[in-house]
Short mmCIF file of C-alpha atoms in Angstrom, two decimals:
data_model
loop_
_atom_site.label_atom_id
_atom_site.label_comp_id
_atom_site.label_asym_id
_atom_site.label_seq_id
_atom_site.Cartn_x
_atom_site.Cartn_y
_atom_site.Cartn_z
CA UNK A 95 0.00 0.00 0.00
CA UNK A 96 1.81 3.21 -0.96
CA UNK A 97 1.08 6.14 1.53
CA UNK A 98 0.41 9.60 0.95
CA UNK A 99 3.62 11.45 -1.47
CA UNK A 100 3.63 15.14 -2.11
CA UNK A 101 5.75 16.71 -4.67
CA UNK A 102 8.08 18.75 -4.70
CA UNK A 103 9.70 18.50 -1.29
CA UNK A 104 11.70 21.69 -1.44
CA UNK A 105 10.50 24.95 -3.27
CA UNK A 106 11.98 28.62 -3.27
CA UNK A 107 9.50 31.51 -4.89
CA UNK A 108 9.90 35.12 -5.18
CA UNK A 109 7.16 37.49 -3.29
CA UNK A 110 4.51 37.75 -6.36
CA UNK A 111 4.47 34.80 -7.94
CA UNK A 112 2.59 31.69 -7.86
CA UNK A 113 3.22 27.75 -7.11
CA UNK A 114 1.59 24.71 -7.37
CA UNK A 115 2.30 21.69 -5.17
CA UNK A 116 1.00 18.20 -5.79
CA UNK A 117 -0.26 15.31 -3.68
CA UNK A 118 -0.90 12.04 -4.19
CA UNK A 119 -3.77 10.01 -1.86
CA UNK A 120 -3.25 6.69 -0.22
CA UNK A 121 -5.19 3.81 -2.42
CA UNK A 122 -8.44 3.80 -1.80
CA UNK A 123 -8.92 7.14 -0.05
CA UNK A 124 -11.29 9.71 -1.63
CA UNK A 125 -10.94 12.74 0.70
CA UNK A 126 -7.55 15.05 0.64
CA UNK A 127 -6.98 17.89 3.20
CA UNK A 128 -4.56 20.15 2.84
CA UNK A 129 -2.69 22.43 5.85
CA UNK A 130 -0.44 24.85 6.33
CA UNK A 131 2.60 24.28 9.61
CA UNK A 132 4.05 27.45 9.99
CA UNK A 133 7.40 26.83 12.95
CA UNK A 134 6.08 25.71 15.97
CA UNK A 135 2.55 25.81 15.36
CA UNK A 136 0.03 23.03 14.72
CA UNK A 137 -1.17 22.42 11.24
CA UNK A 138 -3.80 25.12 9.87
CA UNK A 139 -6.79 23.58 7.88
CA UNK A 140 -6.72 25.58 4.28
CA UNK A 141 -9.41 22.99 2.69
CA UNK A 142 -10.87 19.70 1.94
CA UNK A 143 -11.56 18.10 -1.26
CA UNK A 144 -14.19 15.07 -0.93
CA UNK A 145 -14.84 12.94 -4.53
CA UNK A 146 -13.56 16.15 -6.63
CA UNK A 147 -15.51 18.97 -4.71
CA UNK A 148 -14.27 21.07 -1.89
CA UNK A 149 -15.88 19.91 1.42
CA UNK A 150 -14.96 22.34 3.62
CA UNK A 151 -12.31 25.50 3.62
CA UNK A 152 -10.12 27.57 6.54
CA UNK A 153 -9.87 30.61 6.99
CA UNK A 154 -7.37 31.17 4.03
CA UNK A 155 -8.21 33.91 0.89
CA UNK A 156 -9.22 32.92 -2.21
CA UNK A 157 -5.54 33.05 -3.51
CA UNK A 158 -5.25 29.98 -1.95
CA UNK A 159 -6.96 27.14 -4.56
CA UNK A 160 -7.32 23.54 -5.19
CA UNK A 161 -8.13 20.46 -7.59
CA UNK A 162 -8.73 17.02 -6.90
CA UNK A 163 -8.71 15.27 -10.05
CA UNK A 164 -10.46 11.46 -10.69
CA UNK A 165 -7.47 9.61 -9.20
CA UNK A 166 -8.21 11.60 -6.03
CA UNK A 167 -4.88 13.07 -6.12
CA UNK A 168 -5.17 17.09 -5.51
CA UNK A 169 -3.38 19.96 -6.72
CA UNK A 170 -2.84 23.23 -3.83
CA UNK A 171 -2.50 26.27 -6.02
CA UNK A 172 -1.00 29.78 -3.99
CA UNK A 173 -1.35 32.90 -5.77
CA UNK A 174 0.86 36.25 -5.07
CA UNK A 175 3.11 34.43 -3.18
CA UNK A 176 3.71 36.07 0.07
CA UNK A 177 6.29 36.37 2.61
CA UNK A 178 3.68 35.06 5.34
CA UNK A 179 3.16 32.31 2.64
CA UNK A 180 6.46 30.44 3.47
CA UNK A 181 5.59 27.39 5.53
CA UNK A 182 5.38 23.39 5.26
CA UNK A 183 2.27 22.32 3.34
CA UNK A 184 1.23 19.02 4.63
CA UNK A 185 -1.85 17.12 2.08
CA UNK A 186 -3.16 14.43 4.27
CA UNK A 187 -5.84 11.44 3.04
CA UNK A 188 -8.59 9.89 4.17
CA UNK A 189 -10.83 6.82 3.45
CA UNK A 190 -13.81 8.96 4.12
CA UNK A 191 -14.39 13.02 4.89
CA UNK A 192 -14.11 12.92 9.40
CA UNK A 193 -11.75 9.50 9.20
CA UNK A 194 -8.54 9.55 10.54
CA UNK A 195 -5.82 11.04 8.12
CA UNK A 196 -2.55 9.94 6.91
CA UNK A 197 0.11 12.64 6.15
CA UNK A 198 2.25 13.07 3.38
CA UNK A 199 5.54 14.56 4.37
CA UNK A 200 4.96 18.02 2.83
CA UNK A 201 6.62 20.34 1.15
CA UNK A 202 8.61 22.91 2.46
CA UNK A 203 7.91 26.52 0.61
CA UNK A 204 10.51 29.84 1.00
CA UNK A 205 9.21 32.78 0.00
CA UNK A 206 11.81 35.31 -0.55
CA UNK B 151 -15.97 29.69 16.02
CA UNK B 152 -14.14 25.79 16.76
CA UNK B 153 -10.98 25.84 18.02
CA UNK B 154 -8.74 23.51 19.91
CA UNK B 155 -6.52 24.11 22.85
CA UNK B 156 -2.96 22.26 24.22
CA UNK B 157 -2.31 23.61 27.54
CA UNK B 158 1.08 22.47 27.64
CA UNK B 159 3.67 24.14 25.02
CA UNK B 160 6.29 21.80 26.70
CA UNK B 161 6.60 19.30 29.04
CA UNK B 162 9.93 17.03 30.28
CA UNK B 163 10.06 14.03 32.38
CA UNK B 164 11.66 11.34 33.53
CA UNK B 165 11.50 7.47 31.99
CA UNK B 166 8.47 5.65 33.57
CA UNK B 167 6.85 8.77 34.86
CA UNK B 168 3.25 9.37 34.10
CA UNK B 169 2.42 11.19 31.17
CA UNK B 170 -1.20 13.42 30.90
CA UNK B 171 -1.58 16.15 28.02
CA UNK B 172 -4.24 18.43 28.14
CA UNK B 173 -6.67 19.26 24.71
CA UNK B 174 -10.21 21.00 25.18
CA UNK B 175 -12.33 22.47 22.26
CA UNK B 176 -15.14 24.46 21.81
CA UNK B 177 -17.39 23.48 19.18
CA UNK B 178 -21.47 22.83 20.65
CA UNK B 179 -22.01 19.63 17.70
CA UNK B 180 -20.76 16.04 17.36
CA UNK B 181 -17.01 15.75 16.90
CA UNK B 182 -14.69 13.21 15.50
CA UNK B 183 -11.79 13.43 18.37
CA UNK B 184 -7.68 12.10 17.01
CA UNK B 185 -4.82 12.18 18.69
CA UNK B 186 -1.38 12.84 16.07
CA UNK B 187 1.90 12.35 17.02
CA UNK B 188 5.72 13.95 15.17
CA UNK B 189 8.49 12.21 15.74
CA UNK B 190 11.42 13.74 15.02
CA UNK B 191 12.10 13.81 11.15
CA UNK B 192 8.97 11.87 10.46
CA UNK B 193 5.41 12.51 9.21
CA UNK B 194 2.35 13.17 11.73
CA UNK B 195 0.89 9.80 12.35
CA UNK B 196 -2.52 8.83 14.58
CA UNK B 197 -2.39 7.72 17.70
CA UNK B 198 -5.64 7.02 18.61
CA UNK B 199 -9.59 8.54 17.65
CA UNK B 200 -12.88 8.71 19.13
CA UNK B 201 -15.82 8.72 16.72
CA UNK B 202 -18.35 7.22 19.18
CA UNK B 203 -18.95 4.63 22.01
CA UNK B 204 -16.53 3.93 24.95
CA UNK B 205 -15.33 7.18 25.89
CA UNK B 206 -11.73 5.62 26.60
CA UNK B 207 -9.84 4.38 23.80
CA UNK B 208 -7.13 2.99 23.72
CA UNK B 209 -4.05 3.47 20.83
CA UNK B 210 -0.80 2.79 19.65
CA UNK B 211 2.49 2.30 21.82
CA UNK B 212 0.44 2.32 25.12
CA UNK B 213 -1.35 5.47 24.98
CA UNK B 214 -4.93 6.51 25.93
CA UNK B 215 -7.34 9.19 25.69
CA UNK B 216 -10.72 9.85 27.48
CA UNK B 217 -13.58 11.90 26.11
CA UNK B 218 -15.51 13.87 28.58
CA UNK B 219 -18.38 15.47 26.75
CA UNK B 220 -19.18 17.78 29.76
CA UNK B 221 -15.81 19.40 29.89
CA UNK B 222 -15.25 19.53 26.38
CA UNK B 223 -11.75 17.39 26.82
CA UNK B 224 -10.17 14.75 25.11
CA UNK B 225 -6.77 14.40 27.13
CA UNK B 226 -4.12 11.94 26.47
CA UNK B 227 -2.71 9.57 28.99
CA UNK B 228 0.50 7.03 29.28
CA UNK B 229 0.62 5.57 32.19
CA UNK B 230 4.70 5.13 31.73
CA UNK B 231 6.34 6.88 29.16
CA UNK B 232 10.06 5.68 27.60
CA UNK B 233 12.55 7.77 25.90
CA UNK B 234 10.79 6.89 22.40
CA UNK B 235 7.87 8.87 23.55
CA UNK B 236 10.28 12.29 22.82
CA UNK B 237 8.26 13.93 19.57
CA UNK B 238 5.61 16.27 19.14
CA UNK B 239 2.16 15.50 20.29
CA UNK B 240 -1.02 17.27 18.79
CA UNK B 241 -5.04 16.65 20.03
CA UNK B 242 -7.19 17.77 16.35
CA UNK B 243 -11.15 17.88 16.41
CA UNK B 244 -13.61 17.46 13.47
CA UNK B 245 -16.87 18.45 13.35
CA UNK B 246 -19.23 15.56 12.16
CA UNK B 247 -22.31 17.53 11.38
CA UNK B 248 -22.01 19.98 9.09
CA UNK B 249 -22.11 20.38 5.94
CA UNK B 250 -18.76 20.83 5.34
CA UNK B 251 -15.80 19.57 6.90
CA UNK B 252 -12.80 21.44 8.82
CA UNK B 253 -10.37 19.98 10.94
CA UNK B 254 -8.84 21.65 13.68
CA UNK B 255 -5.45 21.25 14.94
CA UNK B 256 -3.89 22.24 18.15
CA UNK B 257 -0.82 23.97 18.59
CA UNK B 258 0.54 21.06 19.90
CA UNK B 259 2.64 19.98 22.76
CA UNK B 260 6.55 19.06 22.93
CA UNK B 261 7.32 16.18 24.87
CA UNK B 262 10.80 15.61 26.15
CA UNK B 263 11.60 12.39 27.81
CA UNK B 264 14.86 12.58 30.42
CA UNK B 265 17.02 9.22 29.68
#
């Protein structure tokens, strides 16, 4: 069973522009979440994507997007990058939306 | 608005002391209750849930966590903790009836185990 993978693991962006990071859902799970782990702090819930649709969002703006495509893999898209932006993005799956969730091992994003 | 409290930033003890980390949320519906724990240089990982039934459950590596409705807690218990124990421990709460799902994490509590 392969777990959850995110992609890439390392990313540097200038103040302005945008990114894309990737995830990839364990087998047979049809829910993604994705959160933001600023240093020291618990992870922040940005949104959920249940069979394709977004089930649920944070308190994040709306330059802060998402996919999930068929395969249930899901796509976080960040806008004019910010300083505040730079973080670890953790995408974690579930069997079902409220089941326990297995973590990727995020990617880490500079903004500079 | 939900939200989900650690009381403990840090905490140190010895091996085979008693370990009890505080969580309490506010949120008036049903909740899905996990425990997640960081090891160093490793992914978050469950420890344990509560969904429903027995309010004690019971989870990986000797850990357990009690769900008092009435005080809003879900607090995590080892009755001895070892020197593996030493990661980052964090209590996150889901609410099971809405529409829409949102998970909230704690800040989380560092636990250092003394050798």
């Amino acid at each position: 069973e392969t777990g959850v993978t995110q992609s890439p693991t390392h990313l540097i962006k200038t103040r302005g522009q945008q990114v894309t990071l990737r995830c990839s859902s364990q087998s047979g799970h049809n829910t993604v979440s994705w959160y933001q782990q600023a240093l020291g702090q618990g992870p922040q819930f940005i949104f959920q994507y249940y069979r394709e649709e977004e089930n649920g969002r944070g308190n994040f703006p709306p330059r802060f997007s998402g996919l999930q495509f068929p395969n249930y893999s899901s796509e976080l898209n960040v806008n004019a990058l910010e300083l505040d932006d730079s973080a670890l993005y953790l995408c974690a799956s579930s069997l079902e939306a409220g089941y326990e969730q297995y973590f990727g091992p995020g990617t880490r994003l500079t903004v500079t | 608005a939900q939200s989900v409290s650690q009381h403990n930033h840090h905490v140190i003890l010895s091996e085979a002391a008693s370990l009890e980390l505080g969580c309490n949320y506010s949120y008036g519906g049903t909740v899905n209750l996990f425990w997640y724990v960081q090891y160093p240089g490793q992914h978050l990982q469950l420890l344990l849930k509560y969904f429903s039934g027995d309010p004690l459950v019971k989870g990986i590596k000797g850990f357990e966590a009690e769900f008092i409705k009435s005080k809003f807690s879900f607090n995590l218990r080892k009755p001895s903790v070892q020197w593996s124990d030493t990661a980052e421990y964090f209590c996150a709460v889901n609410a099971r009836d809405s529409s829409a799902s949102k998970i909230i994490f704690g800040s989380g509590t560092r636990l250092s185990i003394r050798p």
